[in-house]
């Protein structure tokens, strides 16, 4: 199973602690979840501030929308607090088909209805995408069944043709042997 790739928006006290746990306890979490959990991106206010978290410079950004929309992030953990740009980042993540984790009470109180609607829409879209992807697969499976059926008939026909040819050859060989047996024996002088 592929790794679960996490992006954190906000590496303050709580965000940095979550990031450290993700990094330090990754083996333990992987054993429990059956899947590797990897911190791949983070959005911060200040790129120069030390946080005690090991992330490459390319994994850090000051733009929360980069994390929310990143194709290499499966789950966005919003830990920046406040209403803006937290609301916009959470909505962007949901619209990008990502799972979102937040404990931002102010955000949930003020915009919870909108966020939950967006989450429901994301689930509906994901289900529709799965159904849409299933239709061509069903057609492919149907085509494979037809090909298999036709191939079976062809092979059956080919096998019948081979058997008939073998029978004809055997009959010809038997006839040749019988003819040879009827030939008069030449006496040696």
Phi, psi and omega in degrees: 000142180293157178292149172273116186261122187252137172240132180251133174253106181107106178247048173283211182300308182290313182300316179295323178295317178297316179299317179297318179296316178301321182280315185283331183253018186300318181296316180296317179293324178296318178297318182288322184268343183077017185205140177292137177243121188232130173279119185245337181211157175206143175252132183226162176281321186232112182292339185274344183285135178279139183232357182074023180239135179270103175222141178292158179301326181288341179275346180261144177211160174262358182254109181299333180293332177297316178291316183300327184253000185299128179292343180264017178241129177263324183231130176255127177252110182269114181228021181277335181079174180075182183262320183231130010267018181301315180302311183296321180292317179296315178299317179297320179295315179298316180293337177273004177082020182264153169282148182231137174240129175211150173238021184282094184296321179297316179297314181293323178292316185281321187233016183305314181302313180297317181293319179292323175297315179298321179294317178297319178296321179296320178294316178300317180296317180298318178295319178296320178298320179295315179297318180296322179289331182289326183302310177297327178295320177298318179296319178297315179298320177297317179295320178298321179296318178296316179298316179299318179296311180296319180297319177299317177296316181297313179296321177299316178295318179295318179296319178297316179298319179295317180297318179296318179296319178297319180296318179296317178297317180297317180297318179296319179294319179296319180295319179296319179294320179294319179297317180296324181292332181275346179296142178293144180281128179274130178275143179278141181268000000 
